[in-house]
mmCIF file of C-alpha atoms in Angstrom:
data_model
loop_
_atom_site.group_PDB
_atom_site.id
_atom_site.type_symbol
_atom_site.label_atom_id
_atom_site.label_comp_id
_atom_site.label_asym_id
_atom_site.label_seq_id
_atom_site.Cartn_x
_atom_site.Cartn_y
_atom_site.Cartn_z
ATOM 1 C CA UNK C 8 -154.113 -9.659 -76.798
ATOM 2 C CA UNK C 9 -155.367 -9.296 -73.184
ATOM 3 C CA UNK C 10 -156.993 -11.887 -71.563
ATOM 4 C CA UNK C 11 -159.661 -11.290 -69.101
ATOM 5 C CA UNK C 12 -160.221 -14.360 -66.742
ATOM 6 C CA UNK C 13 -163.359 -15.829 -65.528
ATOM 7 C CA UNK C 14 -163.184 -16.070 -61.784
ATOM 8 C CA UNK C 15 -163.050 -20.128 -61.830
ATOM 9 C CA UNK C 16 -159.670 -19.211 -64.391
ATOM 10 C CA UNK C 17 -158.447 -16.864 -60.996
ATOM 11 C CA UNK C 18 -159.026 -19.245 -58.776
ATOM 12 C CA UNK C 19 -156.869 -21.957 -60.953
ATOM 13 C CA UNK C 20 -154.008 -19.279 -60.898
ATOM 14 C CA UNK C 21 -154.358 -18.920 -57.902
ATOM 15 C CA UNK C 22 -153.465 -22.286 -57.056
ATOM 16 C CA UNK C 23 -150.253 -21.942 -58.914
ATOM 17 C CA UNK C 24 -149.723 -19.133 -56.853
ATOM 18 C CA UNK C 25 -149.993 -20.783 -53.452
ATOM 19 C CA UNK C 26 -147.020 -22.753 -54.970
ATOM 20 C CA UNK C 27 -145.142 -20.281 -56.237
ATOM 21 C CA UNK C 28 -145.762 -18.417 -52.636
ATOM 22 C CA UNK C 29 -144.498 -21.987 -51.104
ATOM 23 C CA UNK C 30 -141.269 -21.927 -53.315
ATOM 24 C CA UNK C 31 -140.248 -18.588 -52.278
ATOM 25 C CA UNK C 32 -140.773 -19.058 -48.148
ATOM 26 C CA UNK C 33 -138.501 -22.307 -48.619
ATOM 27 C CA UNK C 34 -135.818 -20.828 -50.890
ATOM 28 C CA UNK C 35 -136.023 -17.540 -48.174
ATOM 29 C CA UNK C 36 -135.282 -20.720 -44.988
ATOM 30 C CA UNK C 37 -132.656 -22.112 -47.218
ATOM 31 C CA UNK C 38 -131.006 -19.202 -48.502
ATOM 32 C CA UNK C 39 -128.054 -19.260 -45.873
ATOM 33 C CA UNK C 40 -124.407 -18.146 -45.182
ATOM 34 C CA UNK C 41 -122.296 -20.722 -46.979
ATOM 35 C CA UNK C 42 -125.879 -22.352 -49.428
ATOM 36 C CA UNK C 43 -124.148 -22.333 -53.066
ATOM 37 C CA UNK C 44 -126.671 -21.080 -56.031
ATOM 38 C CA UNK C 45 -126.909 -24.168 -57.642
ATOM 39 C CA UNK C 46 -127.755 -26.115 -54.873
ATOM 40 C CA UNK C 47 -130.692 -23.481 -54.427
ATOM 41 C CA UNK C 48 -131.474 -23.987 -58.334
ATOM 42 C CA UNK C 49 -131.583 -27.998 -58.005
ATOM 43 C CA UNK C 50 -133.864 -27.615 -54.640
ATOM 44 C CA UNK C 51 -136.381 -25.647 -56.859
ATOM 45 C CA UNK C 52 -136.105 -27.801 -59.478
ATOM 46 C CA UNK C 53 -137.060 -30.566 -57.085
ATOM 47 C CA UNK C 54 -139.488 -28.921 -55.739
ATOM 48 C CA UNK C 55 -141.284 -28.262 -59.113
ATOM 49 C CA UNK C 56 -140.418 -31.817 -60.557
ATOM 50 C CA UNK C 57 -142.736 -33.181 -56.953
ATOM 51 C CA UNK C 58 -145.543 -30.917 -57.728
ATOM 52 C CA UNK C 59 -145.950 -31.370 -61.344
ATOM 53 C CA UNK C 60 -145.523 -27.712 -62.420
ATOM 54 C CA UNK C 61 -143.793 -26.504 -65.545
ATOM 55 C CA UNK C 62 -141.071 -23.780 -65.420
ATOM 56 C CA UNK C 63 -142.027 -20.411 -66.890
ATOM 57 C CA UNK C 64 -138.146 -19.716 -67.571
ATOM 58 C CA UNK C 65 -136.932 -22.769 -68.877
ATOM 59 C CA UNK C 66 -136.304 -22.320 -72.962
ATOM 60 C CA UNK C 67 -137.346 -18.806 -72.373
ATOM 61 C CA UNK C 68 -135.607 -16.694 -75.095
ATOM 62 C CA UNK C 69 -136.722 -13.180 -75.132
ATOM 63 C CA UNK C 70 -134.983 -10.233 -76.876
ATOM 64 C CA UNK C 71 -132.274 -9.576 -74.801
ATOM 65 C CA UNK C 72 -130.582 -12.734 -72.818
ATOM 66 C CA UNK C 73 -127.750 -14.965 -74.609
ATOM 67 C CA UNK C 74 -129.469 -18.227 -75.637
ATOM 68 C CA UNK C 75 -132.354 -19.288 -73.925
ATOM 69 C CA UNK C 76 -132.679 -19.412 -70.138
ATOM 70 C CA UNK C 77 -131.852 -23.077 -69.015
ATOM 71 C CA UNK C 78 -132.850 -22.840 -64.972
ATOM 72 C CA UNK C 79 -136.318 -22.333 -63.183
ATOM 73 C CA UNK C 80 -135.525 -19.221 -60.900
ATOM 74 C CA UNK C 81 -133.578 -16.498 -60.846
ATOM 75 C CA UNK C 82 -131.013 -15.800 -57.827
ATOM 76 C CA UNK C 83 -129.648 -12.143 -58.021
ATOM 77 C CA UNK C 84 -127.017 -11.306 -55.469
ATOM 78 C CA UNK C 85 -126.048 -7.499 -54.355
ATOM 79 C CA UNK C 86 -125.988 -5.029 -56.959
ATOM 80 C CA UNK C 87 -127.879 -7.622 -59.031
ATOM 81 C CA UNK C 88 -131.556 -6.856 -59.128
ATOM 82 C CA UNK C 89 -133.337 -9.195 -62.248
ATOM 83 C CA UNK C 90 -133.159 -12.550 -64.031
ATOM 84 C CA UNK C 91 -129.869 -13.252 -62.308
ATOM 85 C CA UNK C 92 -128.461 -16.502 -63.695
ATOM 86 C CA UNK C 93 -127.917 -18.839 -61.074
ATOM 87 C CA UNK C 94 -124.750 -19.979 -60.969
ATOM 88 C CA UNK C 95 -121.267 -21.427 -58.651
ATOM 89 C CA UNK C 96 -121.404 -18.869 -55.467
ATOM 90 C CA UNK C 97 -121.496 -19.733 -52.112
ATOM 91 C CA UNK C 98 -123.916 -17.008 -50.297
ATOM 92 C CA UNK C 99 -121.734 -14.899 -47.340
ATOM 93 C CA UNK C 100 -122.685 -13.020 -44.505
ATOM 94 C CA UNK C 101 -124.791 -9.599 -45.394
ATOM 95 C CA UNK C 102 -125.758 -10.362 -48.967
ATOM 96 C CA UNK C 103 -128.733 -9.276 -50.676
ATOM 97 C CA UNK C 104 -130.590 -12.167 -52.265
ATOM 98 C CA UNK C 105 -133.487 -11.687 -54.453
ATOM 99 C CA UNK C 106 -135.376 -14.932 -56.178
ATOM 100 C CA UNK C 107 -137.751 -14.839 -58.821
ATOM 101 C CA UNK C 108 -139.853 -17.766 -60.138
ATOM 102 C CA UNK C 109 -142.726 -18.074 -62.434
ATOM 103 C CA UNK C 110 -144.299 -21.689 -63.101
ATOM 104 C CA UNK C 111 -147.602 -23.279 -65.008
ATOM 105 C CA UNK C 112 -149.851 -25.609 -63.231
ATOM 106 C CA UNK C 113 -152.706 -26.929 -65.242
ATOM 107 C CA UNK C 114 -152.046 -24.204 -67.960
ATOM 108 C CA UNK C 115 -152.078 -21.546 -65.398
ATOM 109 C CA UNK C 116 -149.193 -19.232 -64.603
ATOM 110 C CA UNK C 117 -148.308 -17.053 -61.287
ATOM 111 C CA UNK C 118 -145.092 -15.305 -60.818
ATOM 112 C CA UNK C 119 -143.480 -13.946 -57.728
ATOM 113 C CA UNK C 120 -140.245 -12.051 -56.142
ATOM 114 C CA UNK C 121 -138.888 -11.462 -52.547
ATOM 115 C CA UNK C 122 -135.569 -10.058 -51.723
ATOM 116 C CA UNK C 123 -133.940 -11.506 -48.556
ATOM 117 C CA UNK C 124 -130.752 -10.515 -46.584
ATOM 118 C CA UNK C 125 -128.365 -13.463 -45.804
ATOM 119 C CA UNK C 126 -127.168 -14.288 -42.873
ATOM 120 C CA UNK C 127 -126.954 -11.786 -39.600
ATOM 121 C CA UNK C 128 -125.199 -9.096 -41.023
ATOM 122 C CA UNK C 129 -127.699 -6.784 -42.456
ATOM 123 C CA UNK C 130 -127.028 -3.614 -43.649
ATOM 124 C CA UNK C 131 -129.796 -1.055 -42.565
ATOM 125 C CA UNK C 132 -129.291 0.638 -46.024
ATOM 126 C CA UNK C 133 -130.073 -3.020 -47.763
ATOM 127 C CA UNK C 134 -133.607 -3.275 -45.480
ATOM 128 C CA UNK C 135 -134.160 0.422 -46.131
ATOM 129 C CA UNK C 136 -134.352 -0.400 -49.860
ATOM 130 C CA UNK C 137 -135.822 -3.681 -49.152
ATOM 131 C CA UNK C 138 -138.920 -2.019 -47.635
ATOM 132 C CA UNK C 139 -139.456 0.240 -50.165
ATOM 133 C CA UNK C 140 -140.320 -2.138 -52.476
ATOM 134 C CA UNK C 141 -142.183 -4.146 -50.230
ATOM 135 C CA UNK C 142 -144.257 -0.795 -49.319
ATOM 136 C CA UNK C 143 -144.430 -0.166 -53.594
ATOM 137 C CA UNK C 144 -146.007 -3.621 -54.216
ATOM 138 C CA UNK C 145 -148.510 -2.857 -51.638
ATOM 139 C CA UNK C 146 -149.460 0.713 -52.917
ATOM 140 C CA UNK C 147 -149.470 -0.783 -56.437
ATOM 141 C CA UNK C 148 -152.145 -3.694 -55.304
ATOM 142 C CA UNK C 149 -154.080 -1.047 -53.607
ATOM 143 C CA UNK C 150 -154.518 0.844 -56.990
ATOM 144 C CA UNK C 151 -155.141 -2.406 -58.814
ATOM 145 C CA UNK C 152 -158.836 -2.102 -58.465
ATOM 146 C CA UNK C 153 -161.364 -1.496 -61.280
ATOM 147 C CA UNK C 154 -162.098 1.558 -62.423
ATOM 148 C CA UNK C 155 -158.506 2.663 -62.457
ATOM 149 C CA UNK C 156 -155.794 3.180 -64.989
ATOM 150 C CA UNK C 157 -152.513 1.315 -65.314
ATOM 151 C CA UNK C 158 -150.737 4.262 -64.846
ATOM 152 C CA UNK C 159 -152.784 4.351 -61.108
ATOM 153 C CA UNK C 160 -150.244 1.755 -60.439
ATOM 154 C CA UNK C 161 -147.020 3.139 -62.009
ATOM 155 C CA UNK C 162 -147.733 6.592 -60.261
ATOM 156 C CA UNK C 163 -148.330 4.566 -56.633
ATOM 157 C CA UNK C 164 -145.102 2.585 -57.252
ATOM 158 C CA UNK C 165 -143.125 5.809 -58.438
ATOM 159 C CA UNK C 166 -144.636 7.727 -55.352
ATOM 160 C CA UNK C 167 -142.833 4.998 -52.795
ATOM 161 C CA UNK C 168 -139.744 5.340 -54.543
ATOM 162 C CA UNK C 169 -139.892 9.304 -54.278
ATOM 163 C CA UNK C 170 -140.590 8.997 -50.935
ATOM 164 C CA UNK C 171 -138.049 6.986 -49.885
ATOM 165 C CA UNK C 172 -135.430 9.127 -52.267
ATOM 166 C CA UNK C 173 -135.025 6.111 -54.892
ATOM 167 C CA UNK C 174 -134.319 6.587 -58.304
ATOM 168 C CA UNK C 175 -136.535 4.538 -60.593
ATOM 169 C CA UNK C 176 -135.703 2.494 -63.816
ATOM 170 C CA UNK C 177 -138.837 1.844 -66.491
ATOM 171 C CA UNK C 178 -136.976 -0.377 -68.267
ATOM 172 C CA UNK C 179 -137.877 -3.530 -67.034
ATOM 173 C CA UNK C 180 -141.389 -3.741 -64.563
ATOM 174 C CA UNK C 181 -144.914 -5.520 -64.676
ATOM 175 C CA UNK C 182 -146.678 -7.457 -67.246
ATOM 176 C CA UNK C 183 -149.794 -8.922 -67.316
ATOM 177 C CA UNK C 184 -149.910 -13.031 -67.285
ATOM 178 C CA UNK C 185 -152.325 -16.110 -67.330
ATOM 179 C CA UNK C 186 -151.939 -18.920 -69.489
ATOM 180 C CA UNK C 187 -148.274 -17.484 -70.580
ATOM 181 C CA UNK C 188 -145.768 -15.577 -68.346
ATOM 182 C CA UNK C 189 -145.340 -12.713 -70.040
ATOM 183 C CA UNK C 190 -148.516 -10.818 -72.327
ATOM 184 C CA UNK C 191 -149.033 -7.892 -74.141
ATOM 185 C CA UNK C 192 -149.009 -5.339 -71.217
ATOM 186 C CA UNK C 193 -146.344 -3.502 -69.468
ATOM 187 C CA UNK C 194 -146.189 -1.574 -65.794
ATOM 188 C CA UNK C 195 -143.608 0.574 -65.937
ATOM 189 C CA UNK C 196 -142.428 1.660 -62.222
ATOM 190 C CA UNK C 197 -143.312 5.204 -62.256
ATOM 191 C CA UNK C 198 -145.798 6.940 -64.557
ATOM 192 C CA UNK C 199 -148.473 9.114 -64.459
ATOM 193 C CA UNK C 200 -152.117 8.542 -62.486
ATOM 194 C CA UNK C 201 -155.206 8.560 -64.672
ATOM 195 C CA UNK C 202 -153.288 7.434 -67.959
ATOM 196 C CA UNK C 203 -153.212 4.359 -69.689
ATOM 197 C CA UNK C 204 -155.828 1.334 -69.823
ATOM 198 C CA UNK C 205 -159.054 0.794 -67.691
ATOM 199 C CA UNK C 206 -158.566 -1.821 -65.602
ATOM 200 C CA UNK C 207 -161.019 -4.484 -65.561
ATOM 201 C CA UNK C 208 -162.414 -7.440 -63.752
ATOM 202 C CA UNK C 209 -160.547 -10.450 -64.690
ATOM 203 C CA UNK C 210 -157.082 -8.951 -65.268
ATOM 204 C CA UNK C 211 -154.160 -10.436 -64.122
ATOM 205 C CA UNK C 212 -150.878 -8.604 -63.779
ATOM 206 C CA UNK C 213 -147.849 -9.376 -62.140
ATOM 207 C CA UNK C 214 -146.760 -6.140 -60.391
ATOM 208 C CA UNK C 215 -143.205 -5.830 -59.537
ATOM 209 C CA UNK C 216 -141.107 -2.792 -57.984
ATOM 210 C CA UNK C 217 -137.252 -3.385 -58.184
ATOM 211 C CA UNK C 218 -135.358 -0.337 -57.040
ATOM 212 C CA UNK C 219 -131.371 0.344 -56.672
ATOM 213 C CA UNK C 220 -129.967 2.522 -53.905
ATOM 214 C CA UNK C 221 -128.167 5.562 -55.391
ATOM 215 C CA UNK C 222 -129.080 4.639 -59.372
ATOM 216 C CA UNK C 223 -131.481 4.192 -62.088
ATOM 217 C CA UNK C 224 -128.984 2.402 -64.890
ATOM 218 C CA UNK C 225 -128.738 -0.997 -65.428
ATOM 219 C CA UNK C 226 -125.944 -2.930 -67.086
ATOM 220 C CA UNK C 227 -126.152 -6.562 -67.956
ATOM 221 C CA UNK C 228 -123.191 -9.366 -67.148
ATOM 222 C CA UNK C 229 -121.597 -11.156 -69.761
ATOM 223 C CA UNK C 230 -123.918 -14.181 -69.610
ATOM 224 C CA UNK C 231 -126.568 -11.989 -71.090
ATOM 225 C CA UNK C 232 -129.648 -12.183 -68.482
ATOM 226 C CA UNK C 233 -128.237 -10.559 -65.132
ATOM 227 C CA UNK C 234 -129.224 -7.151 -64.741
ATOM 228 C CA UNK C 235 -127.658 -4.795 -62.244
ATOM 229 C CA UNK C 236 -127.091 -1.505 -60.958
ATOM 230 C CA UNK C 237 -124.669 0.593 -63.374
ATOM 231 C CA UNK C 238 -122.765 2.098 -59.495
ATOM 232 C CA UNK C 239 -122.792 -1.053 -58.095
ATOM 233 C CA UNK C 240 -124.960 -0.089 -55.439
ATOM 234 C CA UNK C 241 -126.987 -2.781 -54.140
ATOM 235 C CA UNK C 242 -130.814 -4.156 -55.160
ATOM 236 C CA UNK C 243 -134.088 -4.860 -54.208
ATOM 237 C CA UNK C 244 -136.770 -6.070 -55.887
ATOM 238 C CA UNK C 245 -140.340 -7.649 -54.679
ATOM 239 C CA UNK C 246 -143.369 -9.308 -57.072
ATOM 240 C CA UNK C 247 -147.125 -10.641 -56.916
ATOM 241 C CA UNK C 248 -149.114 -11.827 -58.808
ATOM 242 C CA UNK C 249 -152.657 -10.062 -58.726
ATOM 243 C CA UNK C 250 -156.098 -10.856 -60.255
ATOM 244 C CA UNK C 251 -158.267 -7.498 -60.059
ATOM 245 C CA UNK C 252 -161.728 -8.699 -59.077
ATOM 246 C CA UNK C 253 -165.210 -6.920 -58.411
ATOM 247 C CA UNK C 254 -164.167 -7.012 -54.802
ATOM 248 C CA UNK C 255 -161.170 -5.207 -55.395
ATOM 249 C CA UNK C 256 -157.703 -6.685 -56.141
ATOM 250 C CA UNK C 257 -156.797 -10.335 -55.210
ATOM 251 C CA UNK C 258 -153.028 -11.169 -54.135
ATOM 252 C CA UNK C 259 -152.652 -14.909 -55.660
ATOM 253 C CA UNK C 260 -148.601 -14.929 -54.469
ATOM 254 C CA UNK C 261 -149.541 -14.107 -51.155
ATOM 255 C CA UNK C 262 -146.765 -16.117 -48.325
ATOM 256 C CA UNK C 263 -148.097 -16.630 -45.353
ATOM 257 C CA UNK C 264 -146.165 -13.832 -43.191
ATOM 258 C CA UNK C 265 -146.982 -11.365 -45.753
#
């Protein structure tokens, strides 16, 4: 079922979203040579427990994962790229960090992603790819407007990628989200313009490009929820959460440098 939101309902997710926005510029200050996982997991936790928000992942137990997911955000390091389990590593010099968090306030749910290079030792390969999906997300909000099609989106994503000379997994890409994380919708990251649904007024979606450098396979670790590259090349992967208004479309995840 999709669920179109009134715009008093966007501007209750959108006050998740400032938090969820929040969450990510701290874990993005913390996130430093020698900063283990789990102390990055418990800060979250923290951070959630002080604001009275519930965590989207916790007890989540899709198809695929072993057992359900028992921490609020997921920490994916190098060629990892989605729900990375957080778990005993101490960050180093150079890597590739990418968080994702999703939480309820009030009922409402925004979800987010930023990828983040540790440290001073950045690789201009690891920014290259970080950009591109940076520049994705923003070509994908641009097509979120009414009038257009969900593949509008998929195409504007896929068109980044191309450009930049980056393979493109449809796997695993955008859903639309309100009261629950995860609806009936998905955004594939590359597809064809003009196909799929209308978009409408009072959609939410949560649009997120995640790209690897020289692959489009994915293999999953042995815990069952981190995703990476099959080469082992490294990852990228950014997210916002966006209502599609009369106006046009409305970034709820929005951090304040973005």
């Amino acid at each position: 079922m999709i669920e179109l939101k009134t715009p008093a309902e966007i501007d209750r997710m959108h006050t998740t979203g400032r938090f969820v926005a929040e969450v990510l510029t701290e874990v993005g200050r913390i996130a430093d040579v020698g900063v283990n996982l789990l102390d990055i997991e418990q800060h979250v936790r923290g951070m959630i427990a002080e604001r009275g928000a519930e965590s989207c992942y916790w007890d989540y137990a899709p198809s695929f994962g072993r057992g359900p997911f028992r921490n609020v955000i997921c920490l994916s390091v190098n060629d990892a790229v989605l729900h990375g389990l957080p778990h005993d590593y101490a960050l180093r010099d150079g890597d590739v960090l990418s968080a994702d968090i999703a939480v309820s306030i009030d009922g409402w749910v925004a979800d987010s992603a930023r990828t983040v290079v540790v440290g001073t030792a950045a690789d201009e390969g690891d920014l290259r790819v970080i950009r591109a999906t940076e520049d994705a997300l923003e070509a994908a909000i641009d097509a979120a407007r009414p009038g257009n099609r969900l593949g509008d989106i998929s195409a504007a994503i896929g068109g980044v990628a191309r450009d930049y000379g980056y393979p493109v997994n449809t796997e695993f890409g955008g859903h639309d989200l309100g009261r629950t994380m995860h609806g009936d919708i998905h955004i594939p990251n590359a597809g064809r313009a003009g196909r799929g649904l209308t978009l409408r007024p009072g959609l939410t979606l949560a649009l997120e490009p995640w790209f690897a450098r020289t692959t489009d396979k994915i293999v999953f670790d042995p815990d069952g929820w981190t995703i990476r590259s099959a080469d082992g090349s490294r990852t990228a992967h950014s997210e916002h959460t966006v209502a599609i208004t009369e106006d046009g479309p409305m970034v709820l995840t929005r951090r304040g440098r973005d």
